[in-house]
């Protein structure tokens, strides 16, 4: 998972553009209010296309406006209205990033083929991306349905707008207003339909200033997580209450009035943000996304308040120590536990059940207090989940001050919560960045000071540590001990009675990215004794197959002349001359020479094979220094679960050497973890085995494992 690449430098603005059937495109609102022109715009070159010509016109018009005002510098920063020598008025909000908004509105209202697809427009060096929403084909935003069906479907669609795995209630829905009374000719209904259909599309546009090497990453991160989801939320509010159209009319009317009154931009924007929840939502989107936070919108629609939440998922771990210029990643949990997994598997709830635990990122009491302040019916269950999300080992005190991780499936075995609830609540806390998924902490595992810890935070962290654990050693002292020769974490506990406290301390350290688990990764190593044995067996099998083929020869020689098929008759009716016997004899002689040569080679191979030392399985192949093995080097199987051909025979030969049936059968099971990517400490969780049993088996297999240790 990559660190979010969005920041105020490359996300310049968020803007809403609409199109109307009679009045055409309109640039409704944008945030932040002042978007400065970006230097470095390319001049149109020869052979430009229609879009280039349009961009040239935009640029020329912008420069012409600036020249007419003779205040180029103030135009970039002005808050008040300016007047040109010719008497025309320059309105501060009618230019965004140096472009006139009336022209931007025209090019940012794409045709229906772009409906609900990625729309990308380059205003070099700027880039605009959006997910345009067009009115349905019948020209009406509101779907025709019965009131009760509308409410039921509305609740169902509203649920889709809530953040994934969010357990909060669906957006409240007020009672739909009674249908407007119709006059005898039904003109009232026609007028309402006309007003509703006068907006033919809307488009929430993100204006970017990306570096060349970050365009794809920037677009991918924004489009799927923010652009698409917010436009869908707007679509829902428009279909159920004409929210976008009504708010757009209010905003445009306020801007027109402010234009006449020459109200300064800061006053107008402050007013719009206070009175329009649509304008406020653009503010919230920009501020949250540009600062890598969760954007929770509050759309005050006629059908009730909608509160969709969107975010670009924040990484909670890194798999390698970041470079010097990536200081923003300092302090994140350093681990390869998730590095080789696909995003789909990480998002699959079932995967988390046995392999991961939930570590809350704040004090348990604080989280419970916040939950109890919510009237959501699910609050009781969520509070119980927080209380149960602790380790199941008997040494952990049930009233731990700091939350401790427990495998999800163990929490789901409680009589209070179902596994489905546990999965849902776990995803809820992870989405809201109130928890992270980590391998369960255990006193017998080894933890070291993380090479990615943010040492600049050590002074402040030391004060927090002292408040949380007044009886514990100072934080710098404990980190110094963990920096020495790695050993199981329980070795740092003064006594078994201190273990609950030290596990809570470990959770605190993990939460702040101060420590990481030192894990063991294994490859299968094939010693020369086994290499020789497999090669010897393969050679013996080939010789046996050749001998069997020689004992049952197949006569492929050409038929003699007497047996040759009739080639027809001569012109005089007599039989044609038979094949020449000289050619047949030559062919037979050639085949005989080949057969003799093959026989000699087979005999030579058999003789050489017979002279070889017969393989003998020793108790410790790794120490077998026999002379016939001197030329062989050990072979490492990089991924035992994908072994084929010779490598699969090596694995079988190793299995035959394992001393007891239990270890031999476990070898087949555990080979899938010998790929240098799966931490051997995870096997017990994934196979639902006891840790001691797993390590006993691994110890019995250790002669055939090449192990390395890292985070």
XYZ file of C-alpha atoms in Angstrom:
711
model
C 0.000 0.000 0.000
C 1.584 3.263 -1.119
C 1.606 6.447 0.899
C -1.080 8.856 -0.309
C 0.373 11.166 -2.960
C -2.311 13.878 -2.574
C -1.280 17.213 -1.109
C -2.137 20.925 -1.522
C 0.613 21.257 -4.117
C -0.884 18.819 -6.611
C -4.587 19.124 -5.688
C -5.335 22.728 -6.634
C -9.109 22.874 -6.396
C -12.465 21.126 -6.414
C -15.186 22.620 -8.611
C -18.822 21.906 -9.465
C -20.002 22.515 -13.021
C -23.540 21.999 -14.328
C -25.229 22.149 -17.713
C -28.737 23.452 -18.313
C -31.109 22.806 -21.163
C -31.819 26.502 -21.765
C -28.967 28.506 -20.254
C -26.079 26.153 -21.001
C -23.023 25.398 -18.840
C -22.416 27.123 -15.510
C -19.420 27.148 -13.208
C -21.278 26.845 -9.898
C -18.659 26.846 -7.149
C -15.048 26.056 -6.465
C -12.796 25.717 -3.468
C -10.383 27.081 -2.412
C -11.662 30.487 -3.523
C -8.336 31.725 -4.906
C -6.571 29.316 -7.294
C -3.447 30.898 -8.686
C -2.310 30.360 -12.287
C 0.377 27.728 -12.628
C 3.550 28.677 -14.434
C 4.906 26.531 -17.210
C 1.899 26.276 -19.499
C 3.056 25.074 -22.888
C 2.604 27.261 -25.946
C 0.589 25.691 -28.785
C 2.805 24.038 -31.366
C 2.341 23.406 -35.087
C -0.336 20.916 -36.018
C -2.437 21.485 -32.899
C -5.841 19.826 -32.681
C -9.194 21.323 -31.732
C -8.544 21.001 -27.999
C -5.196 22.769 -28.352
C -6.866 25.622 -30.216
C -9.430 25.930 -27.451
C -6.724 26.008 -24.820
C -4.879 28.667 -26.803
C -8.061 30.736 -26.911
C -8.513 30.329 -23.167
C -4.941 31.415 -22.537
C -5.159 34.399 -24.877
C -8.455 35.522 -23.370
C -7.004 35.289 -19.887
C -3.967 37.347 -20.904
C -6.188 39.866 -22.698
C -8.285 40.341 -19.555
C -5.140 40.869 -17.553
C -3.779 43.416 -20.011
C -7.066 45.273 -20.137
C -7.052 45.676 -16.383
C -3.385 46.753 -16.425
C -3.107 45.126 -13.034
C -1.553 41.777 -13.799
C -0.221 41.256 -10.291
C -3.399 42.268 -8.424
C -5.428 39.944 -10.645
C -3.589 37.010 -9.162
C -4.475 37.933 -5.605
C -7.339 40.442 -5.647
C -10.430 39.975 -3.502
C -12.381 42.988 -4.780
C -13.864 43.714 -8.176
C -11.679 45.505 -10.719
C -12.667 47.840 -13.515
C -10.851 48.091 -16.835
C -10.241 51.288 -18.795
C -13.074 50.323 -21.084
C -15.446 50.108 -18.136
C -15.807 46.317 -18.020
C -15.882 44.635 -14.635
C -13.453 41.892 -13.620
C -15.052 39.676 -10.973
C -12.588 37.812 -8.745
C -14.414 34.478 -8.786
C -14.728 34.414 -12.572
C -11.130 33.231 -13.029
C -9.767 29.939 -11.724
C -6.083 29.076 -12.158
C -5.876 31.889 -14.721
C -8.722 30.581 -16.899
C -12.119 32.276 -17.310
C -14.771 30.188 -15.557
C -17.257 30.645 -18.419
C -14.847 28.842 -20.738
C -13.930 26.245 -18.160
C -17.633 25.493 -17.741
C -17.934 24.815 -21.475
C -15.086 22.328 -21.671
C -15.923 20.657 -18.350
C -19.449 19.638 -19.374
C -18.727 16.598 -21.558
C -21.381 14.918 -23.678
C -23.461 11.919 -22.612
C -20.941 9.287 -23.834
C -18.832 10.316 -20.812
C -21.707 9.588 -18.425
C -20.392 7.760 -15.334
C -16.911 7.264 -16.771
C -13.521 8.796 -16.123
C -13.340 12.170 -17.855
C -9.808 13.498 -18.127
C -8.908 16.885 -19.602
C -5.405 18.291 -19.868
C -4.933 22.044 -19.479
C -1.177 21.707 -19.620
C 0.293 21.657 -17.033
C -3.032 21.247 -15.205
C -5.121 18.096 -15.310
C -8.865 17.914 -14.640
C -10.528 14.605 -13.774
C -14.182 13.884 -13.043
C -17.074 11.412 -13.226
C -19.830 13.272 -15.125
C -23.459 12.523 -14.251
C -26.126 13.117 -16.923
C -29.882 13.269 -16.497
C -31.614 9.955 -17.309
C -32.751 9.372 -20.865
C -36.347 10.379 -20.018
C -35.103 13.839 -19.051
C -36.142 13.576 -15.407
C -33.862 13.107 -12.433
C -36.562 11.748 -10.148
C -37.540 8.159 -10.872
C -41.212 7.352 -11.178
C -42.198 5.013 -8.372
C -44.684 4.679 -5.594
C -43.940 6.543 -2.395
C -43.340 3.457 -0.315
C -41.104 1.867 -2.925
C -39.219 5.133 -3.237
C -38.536 5.264 0.487
C -37.471 1.620 0.617
C -35.173 1.981 -2.354
C -33.913 5.292 -0.997
C -32.836 3.670 2.245
C -31.162 0.889 0.331
C -29.277 3.301 -1.918
C -28.445 5.551 0.998
C -26.732 2.629 2.665
C -24.444 2.430 -0.344
C -23.325 5.999 0.282
C -22.113 5.266 3.788
C -18.463 4.377 4.103
C -17.632 0.702 3.480
C -18.264 -1.406 6.560
C -19.658 1.648 8.389
C -22.195 0.591 10.973
C -23.908 3.924 11.410
C -27.573 4.293 10.551
C -28.700 5.053 7.048
C -29.193 8.744 6.333
C -32.393 10.006 7.870
C -35.256 10.381 5.487
C -37.966 12.900 6.124
C -41.505 12.205 5.056
C -41.810 12.984 1.334
C -43.762 16.147 0.636
C -47.277 15.766 -0.600
C -47.645 16.006 -4.393
C -48.259 19.562 -5.518
C -51.888 20.277 -6.306
C -52.573 20.258 -10.002
C -54.800 22.679 -11.820
C -57.342 21.348 -14.207
C -54.901 21.196 -17.088
C -52.101 19.653 -15.053
C -49.911 22.700 -15.696
C -48.465 22.711 -12.177
C -46.973 19.239 -12.596
C -45.615 20.141 -16.010
C -43.932 23.241 -14.591
C -42.322 21.230 -11.801
C -41.063 18.640 -14.267
C -39.621 21.399 -16.428
C -37.724 22.877 -13.474
C -36.389 19.525 -12.472
C -35.202 18.700 -15.966
C -33.609 22.085 -16.702
C -30.298 20.762 -15.318
C -29.108 18.146 -17.772
C -25.838 17.169 -16.084
C -23.499 17.980 -13.251
C -19.818 17.327 -12.842
C -17.635 17.492 -9.734
C -14.180 18.278 -11.107
C -10.807 17.886 -9.412
C -8.167 20.294 -10.715
C -4.685 18.807 -10.381
C -1.145 19.989 -10.935
C 0.705 16.665 -11.019
C 4.327 15.949 -11.662
C 4.911 13.860 -14.757
C 5.942 10.806 -12.773
C 2.910 10.871 -10.454
C 0.005 11.317 -12.891
C -1.144 7.704 -12.929
C -0.787 7.238 -9.169
C -2.609 10.507 -8.515
C -5.497 9.758 -10.879
C -5.895 6.175 -9.663
C -5.951 7.225 -6.017
C -8.453 10.038 -6.528
C -10.792 8.527 -9.086
C -11.763 5.270 -7.403
C -11.753 6.506 -3.821
C -13.026 10.077 -4.054
C -14.217 11.344 -7.450
C -16.460 8.439 -8.327
C -17.936 8.011 -4.858
C -18.735 11.682 -4.244
C -20.392 12.091 -7.648
C -22.492 9.007 -6.888
C -23.522 10.551 -3.570
C -24.471 13.743 -5.389
C -26.429 11.699 -7.922
C -28.386 10.033 -5.140
C -29.228 13.372 -3.510
C -30.277 14.826 -6.864
C -32.521 11.907 -7.770
C -34.310 11.922 -4.424
C -34.619 15.630 -3.658
C -33.269 17.744 -6.558
C -30.527 18.734 -4.133
C -27.772 19.585 -6.628
C -30.050 21.632 -8.854
C -31.705 23.573 -6.019
C -28.411 24.334 -4.307
C -26.771 25.269 -7.611
C -29.535 27.772 -8.354
C -29.092 29.330 -4.907
C -25.335 29.593 -5.313
C -25.537 31.051 -8.830
C -28.182 33.565 -7.716
C -26.001 34.610 -4.769
C -23.013 35.077 -7.089
C -25.067 37.166 -9.532
C -26.295 39.380 -6.702
C -22.785 39.722 -5.311
C -21.574 40.678 -8.778
C -24.080 43.500 -8.945
C -23.280 44.638 -5.417
C -19.542 44.207 -6.027
C -19.237 42.178 -2.874
C -15.705 40.999 -2.242
C -14.921 37.331 -2.752
C -13.975 36.440 0.807
C -17.299 37.717 2.155
C -19.275 35.890 -0.536
C -17.437 32.594 -0.020
C -17.901 32.812 3.748
C -21.616 33.351 3.233
C -21.961 30.467 0.769
C -20.071 28.051 3.008
C -22.392 28.899 5.889
C -25.677 28.782 3.979
C -25.122 26.028 1.375
C -24.305 22.478 2.412
C -23.357 21.775 -1.220
C -20.717 24.516 -1.170
C -19.596 23.344 2.272
C -19.178 19.803 0.927
C -16.668 21.025 -1.675
C -14.771 22.742 1.127
C -14.798 19.565 3.213
C -13.673 17.419 0.296
C -10.723 19.653 -0.549
C -9.547 20.173 3.019
C -9.786 16.479 3.949
C -8.353 14.964 0.773
C -5.443 17.405 0.483
C -4.476 16.609 4.092
C -4.961 12.845 3.825
C -7.975 12.817 6.148
C -11.453 11.304 5.994
C -14.014 13.586 4.325
C -17.418 13.293 6.012
C -19.984 15.304 4.071
C -23.243 16.719 5.443
C -25.693 17.177 2.594
C -28.790 18.893 3.997
C -31.336 17.632 1.465
C -35.102 17.950 1.520
C -35.305 14.216 2.205
C -32.984 14.398 5.201
C -29.314 14.779 5.970
C -26.941 12.535 4.043
C -23.514 11.881 5.537
C -21.382 9.941 3.058
C -17.734 9.528 3.967
C -14.845 9.103 1.562
C -11.097 8.877 1.883
C -7.978 7.693 0.165
C -7.025 4.741 2.381
C -4.106 5.707 4.562
C -1.265 3.191 4.729
C -0.660 1.773 8.172
C 2.526 -0.085 7.309
C 5.555 -0.005 5.048
C 7.460 -3.075 3.904
C 10.864 -1.424 3.671
C 12.667 1.485 5.254
C 11.632 4.557 3.238
C 14.124 6.762 1.445
C 15.350 10.023 2.926
C 12.922 12.087 0.826
C 9.932 10.021 2.056
C 9.917 11.383 5.580
C 6.124 11.268 5.659
C 6.343 7.488 6.049
C 8.511 7.665 9.155
C 6.820 6.167 12.186
C 4.638 3.706 10.259
C 4.636 0.060 11.267
C 7.472 -1.703 9.434
C 6.516 -5.213 8.323
C 6.411 -7.574 5.369
C 3.402 -9.400 6.819
C 1.191 -7.813 4.133
C 3.771 -6.917 1.514
C 3.298 -9.979 -0.701
C -0.497 -10.130 -0.452
C -2.865 -8.743 -3.050
C -5.201 -5.915 -2.081
C -8.168 -8.212 -2.742
C -6.990 -10.724 -0.149
C -6.371 -7.967 2.385
C -9.894 -6.624 1.878
C -11.461 -10.073 2.118
C -12.851 -10.337 5.670
C -12.307 -14.098 5.874
C -8.568 -13.649 5.395
C -8.296 -11.519 8.527
C -10.112 -14.014 10.749
C -7.178 -16.255 11.611
C -4.145 -14.320 10.490
C -4.635 -10.933 12.068
C -5.768 -9.206 15.198
C -7.214 -5.774 15.759
C -5.069 -3.205 17.525
C -7.061 -0.113 18.480
C -5.165 3.111 17.882
C -6.487 4.829 20.989
C -7.340 4.145 24.617
C -10.155 1.631 25.024
C -12.026 3.794 27.529
C -11.885 6.798 25.212
C -13.256 4.822 22.260
C -16.053 3.310 24.354
C -16.970 6.748 25.693
C -17.227 8.100 22.147
C -19.331 5.144 21.061
C -21.738 5.506 23.981
C -22.428 9.081 22.933
C -23.938 7.771 19.673
C -27.594 6.748 19.572
C -26.956 4.190 16.889
C -28.685 0.863 17.738
C -25.423 -0.923 16.916
C -23.568 0.942 19.663
C -24.081 -1.738 22.311
C -22.647 -4.440 20.072
C -19.719 -2.256 19.038
C -18.869 -1.459 22.669
C -18.910 -5.177 23.414
C -16.635 -5.754 20.447
C -14.116 -3.221 21.767
C -14.153 -4.911 25.167
C -13.680 -8.379 23.697
C -10.909 -7.412 21.279
C -8.182 -8.619 23.651
C -5.791 -11.579 23.637
C -7.200 -14.879 24.839
C -4.022 -15.912 26.678
C -4.655 -16.352 30.385
C -1.745 -14.107 31.364
C -3.442 -10.943 30.091
C -5.499 -9.089 32.670
C -9.119 -8.661 31.495
C -9.150 -4.986 32.449
C -6.093 -3.925 30.504
C -5.828 -0.169 30.219
C -4.615 -0.388 26.643
C -6.446 -2.517 24.085
C -4.681 -5.691 23.026
C -5.133 -7.654 19.792
C -7.037 -10.910 19.501
C -7.533 -13.007 16.360
C -10.884 -12.054 14.885
C -12.253 -15.569 14.833
C -11.638 -15.931 18.561
C -13.686 -12.798 19.246
C -16.386 -14.224 16.995
C -16.581 -17.356 19.147
C -18.049 -15.319 21.992
C -21.706 -15.838 22.808
C -22.450 -12.132 22.335
C -21.163 -11.381 18.846
C -21.412 -13.329 15.630
C -18.427 -13.732 13.343
C -20.234 -11.559 10.829
C -20.521 -8.745 13.367
C -16.863 -9.080 14.293
C -15.811 -8.817 10.645
C -18.093 -5.830 10.080
C -16.949 -3.950 13.158
C -13.293 -4.713 12.493
C -13.569 -3.284 8.986
C -15.463 -0.303 10.427
C -12.664 0.565 12.853
C -10.002 0.016 10.195
C -11.824 2.262 7.700
C -12.161 5.050 10.238
C -8.449 4.697 11.081
C -9.255 3.808 14.669
C -7.517 0.428 14.431
C -4.998 -1.524 12.378
C -4.804 -5.232 11.602
C -1.623 -6.851 12.928
C -0.477 -10.402 13.655
C -1.484 -11.117 17.274
C 1.115 -10.088 19.802
C 2.649 -12.904 21.804
C 5.171 -12.947 24.617
C 7.158 -15.727 22.935
C 7.622 -13.736 19.709
C 10.643 -11.509 19.159
C 10.310 -7.736 18.830
C 13.012 -5.228 17.947
C 13.232 -1.445 17.664
C 11.853 -0.525 14.269
C 14.388 0.937 11.812
C 11.493 3.146 10.660
C 10.645 4.636 14.060
C 10.434 8.419 14.203
C 13.141 9.259 16.716
C 12.300 12.956 16.442
C 9.133 12.169 18.393
C 10.994 10.440 21.208
C 10.881 13.346 23.723
C 7.112 13.765 23.414
C 6.569 10.012 23.311
C 8.590 9.603 26.499
C 6.200 11.903 28.374
C 3.184 10.011 27.042
C 4.835 6.735 28.006
C 5.422 7.931 31.556
C 1.772 8.930 31.923
C 0.543 5.615 30.534
C 3.003 3.381 32.416
C 4.348 5.174 35.505
C 5.793 1.951 36.956
C 7.565 0.893 33.757
C 11.176 1.611 32.797
C 11.663 4.873 30.841
C 10.929 4.556 27.145
C 14.534 5.210 25.985
C 15.784 2.522 28.380
C 13.349 -0.091 27.101
C 14.133 0.748 23.471
C 17.826 0.401 24.261
C 17.237 -3.086 25.686
C 15.208 -4.085 22.631
C 18.079 -2.892 20.421
C 20.426 -5.512 21.827
C 20.646 -9.170 20.830
C 17.114 -10.223 19.750
C 15.292 -12.548 22.114
C 11.683 -13.486 22.906
C 9.789 -10.563 24.385
C 8.964 -12.449 27.580
C 12.687 -12.304 28.460
C 12.300 -8.581 29.162
C 9.607 -9.157 31.785
C 11.016 -9.135 35.345
C 8.610 -11.928 36.280
C 5.578 -13.761 34.982
C 3.390 -11.486 37.100
C 4.659 -8.494 35.079
C 3.754 -10.062 31.746
C 0.265 -8.450 31.432
C 1.810 -5.006 31.954
C 4.595 -5.687 29.469
C 2.126 -6.874 26.839
C 0.179 -3.627 27.239
C 3.468 -1.787 26.868
C 4.184 -3.778 23.704
C 0.794 -2.773 22.275
C 1.640 0.873 22.960
C 4.996 0.491 21.211
C 3.411 -1.197 18.190
C 0.746 1.484 17.989
C 3.382 4.196 17.677
C 5.574 2.295 15.244
C 8.411 2.062 17.784
C 8.891 -1.675 17.453
C 8.320 -4.380 14.880
C 8.260 -8.135 15.043
C 11.379 -9.980 13.993
C 10.044 -12.878 11.928
C 11.578 -16.053 10.518
C 11.336 -16.910 6.823
C 12.434 -20.190 5.301
C 13.551 -21.772 2.039
C 14.131 -25.460 1.389
C 17.814 -26.294 0.997
C 18.706 -29.486 -0.898
C 22.031 -30.935 0.198
C 24.448 -32.635 -2.273
C 23.571 -36.069 -0.881
C 19.955 -35.603 -2.020
C 20.941 -34.020 -5.331
C 23.159 -37.017 -6.063
C 20.474 -39.488 -5.041
C 17.809 -37.947 -7.287
C 20.196 -37.739 -10.258
C 21.197 -41.384 -9.676
C 17.537 -42.472 -9.601
C 16.673 -40.535 -12.765
C 19.640 -42.062 -14.617
C 18.678 -45.559 -13.473
C 15.107 -45.028 -14.684
C 16.338 -43.825 -18.086
C 18.606 -46.882 -18.481
C 15.781 -49.216 -17.517
C 13.476 -47.573 -20.055
C 16.123 -47.885 -22.789
C 16.715 -51.556 -21.962
C 12.999 -52.237 -22.131
C 12.740 -50.527 -25.499
C 15.697 -52.570 -26.822
C 14.101 -55.850 -25.748
C 10.989 -55.178 -27.866
C 12.261 -53.611 -31.096
C 9.869 -52.236 -33.677
C 10.747 -52.965 -37.325
C 10.596 -49.623 -38.986
C 12.821 -50.616 -41.896
C 11.519 -50.210 -45.430
C 9.779 -53.206 -46.931
C 11.799 -55.320 -49.402
C 11.158 -54.980 -53.095
C 8.929 -58.061 -53.246
C 6.603 -56.497 -50.639
C 6.558 -53.070 -52.209
C 3.117 -51.903 -53.284
C 2.127 -52.082 -56.944
C 3.405 -48.980 -58.688
C 1.191 -49.483 -61.735
C 1.853 -50.902 -65.178
C 4.022 -49.944 -68.036
C 2.500 -48.581 -71.264
C 2.668 -51.993 -72.866
C 0.643 -53.505 -70.016
C 3.532 -55.377 -68.422
C 4.244 -55.007 -64.689
C 6.419 -52.063 -63.684
C 9.989 -52.669 -62.506
C 10.248 -53.271 -58.664
C 12.204 -50.956 -56.433
C 15.955 -51.221 -56.675
C 17.348 -53.525 -53.971
C 20.537 -51.410 -53.732
C 18.640 -48.492 -52.150
C 16.956 -50.814 -49.673
C 20.220 -52.427 -48.679
C 21.840 -49.021 -48.127
C 18.986 -47.905 -45.867
C 19.117 -51.111 -43.863
C 22.880 -50.708 -43.396
C 22.428 -47.124 -42.179
C 19.814 -48.144 -39.645
C 22.008 -50.968 -38.449
C 24.928 -48.593 -37.857
C 22.655 -46.279 -35.848
C 21.394 -49.188 -33.761
C 24.914 -50.421 -33.060
C 26.030 -46.938 -32.014
C 23.027 -46.512 -29.714
C 23.666 -49.929 -28.209
C 27.297 -49.054 -27.506
C 26.319 -45.721 -25.910
C 23.716 -47.432 -23.751
C 26.241 -50.010 -22.703
C 28.745 -47.286 -21.861
C 26.121 -45.434 -19.806
C 25.156 -48.606 -18.002
C 28.807 -49.381 -17.277
C 29.417 -45.838 -16.008
C 26.273 -45.996 -13.902
C 27.314 -49.317 -12.405
C 30.661 -47.851 -11.404
C 29.007 -44.959 -9.537
C 28.695 -45.018 -5.787
C 25.287 -46.237 -4.759
C 23.459 -43.450 -2.844
C 23.128 -43.976 0.875
C 20.786 -41.885 3.016
C 22.725 -40.654 6.030
C 21.331 -39.320 9.287
C 22.597 -35.792 8.529
C 22.873 -35.012 4.801
C 24.142 -31.510 5.576
C 27.385 -32.967 6.971
C 27.930 -35.685 4.361
C 31.436 -34.976 2.991
C 31.777 -38.076 0.778
C 34.170 -37.756 -2.163
C 31.506 -38.438 -4.781
C 29.594 -35.347 -3.537
C 32.541 -32.943 -3.626
C 31.619 -31.387 -6.977
C 28.023 -30.677 -5.977
C 26.812 -27.438 -4.359
C 23.607 -27.232 -2.280
C 20.493 -26.150 -4.159
C 17.894 -23.726 -2.714
C 14.239 -24.084 -3.725
C 12.855 -20.553 -3.817
C 9.185 -21.531 -3.605
C 8.475 -25.052 -2.418
C 4.739 -24.876 -3.106
C 5.437 -24.342 -6.819
C 8.124 -27.015 -7.136
C 7.971 -29.185 -10.264
C 10.230 -31.667 -12.017
C 13.489 -32.317 -10.197
C 12.589 -29.968 -7.348
C 9.463 -31.955 -6.538
C 11.603 -35.108 -6.416
C 13.993 -33.335 -4.052
C 11.082 -32.586 -1.712
C 9.984 -36.228 -1.820
C 13.518 -37.402 -1.064
C 13.637 -35.079 1.939
C 10.286 -36.375 3.169
C 11.642 -39.954 3.096
C 14.502 -38.890 5.366
C 12.304 -37.352 8.073
C 12.349 -39.547 11.103
C 8.704 -40.061 12.081
C 5.388 -40.227 10.261
C 4.016 -37.092 11.935
C 6.891 -34.938 10.723
C 6.792 -36.606 7.311
C 3.090 -35.807 6.815
C 3.559 -32.263 8.168
C 6.321 -31.688 5.601
C 3.785 -31.787 2.777
C 1.575 -29.317 4.644
C 4.284 -26.851 5.580
C 6.122 -26.764 2.272
C 3.722 -24.048 1.092
C 5.181 -21.708 3.725
C 8.787 -22.242 2.616
C 8.936 -19.446 0.063
C 10.852 -16.727 1.901
C 7.684 -14.660 2.135
C 5.490 -16.353 4.716
C 6.634 -15.829 8.295
C 6.984 -19.179 10.030
C 5.526 -17.562 13.161
C 2.168 -17.355 11.314
C 1.839 -21.086 10.619
C 0.220 -21.845 13.973
C -2.533 -19.275 13.320
C -3.131 -20.227 9.716
C -3.241 -23.971 10.363
C -5.001 -23.671 13.742
C -2.192 -25.541 15.499
C -0.465 -25.046 18.817
C 2.647 -22.904 18.632
C 4.751 -25.473 20.476
C 3.679 -28.220 18.099
C 4.560 -26.111 15.054
C 8.018 -25.217 16.352
C 8.705 -28.836 17.300
C 7.917 -29.854 13.738
C 10.008 -27.037 12.277
C 12.880 -28.029 14.514
C 12.652 -31.584 13.208
C 12.800 -30.197 9.645
C 15.472 -27.595 10.385
C 18.276 -29.499 8.625
C 16.467 -28.939 5.322
C 15.545 -25.287 5.912
C 17.593 -22.213 5.101
C 16.174 -19.520 7.373
C 16.510 -15.749 7.448
C 15.094 -13.223 9.892
C 13.711 -9.755 9.251
C 10.566 -7.700 9.863
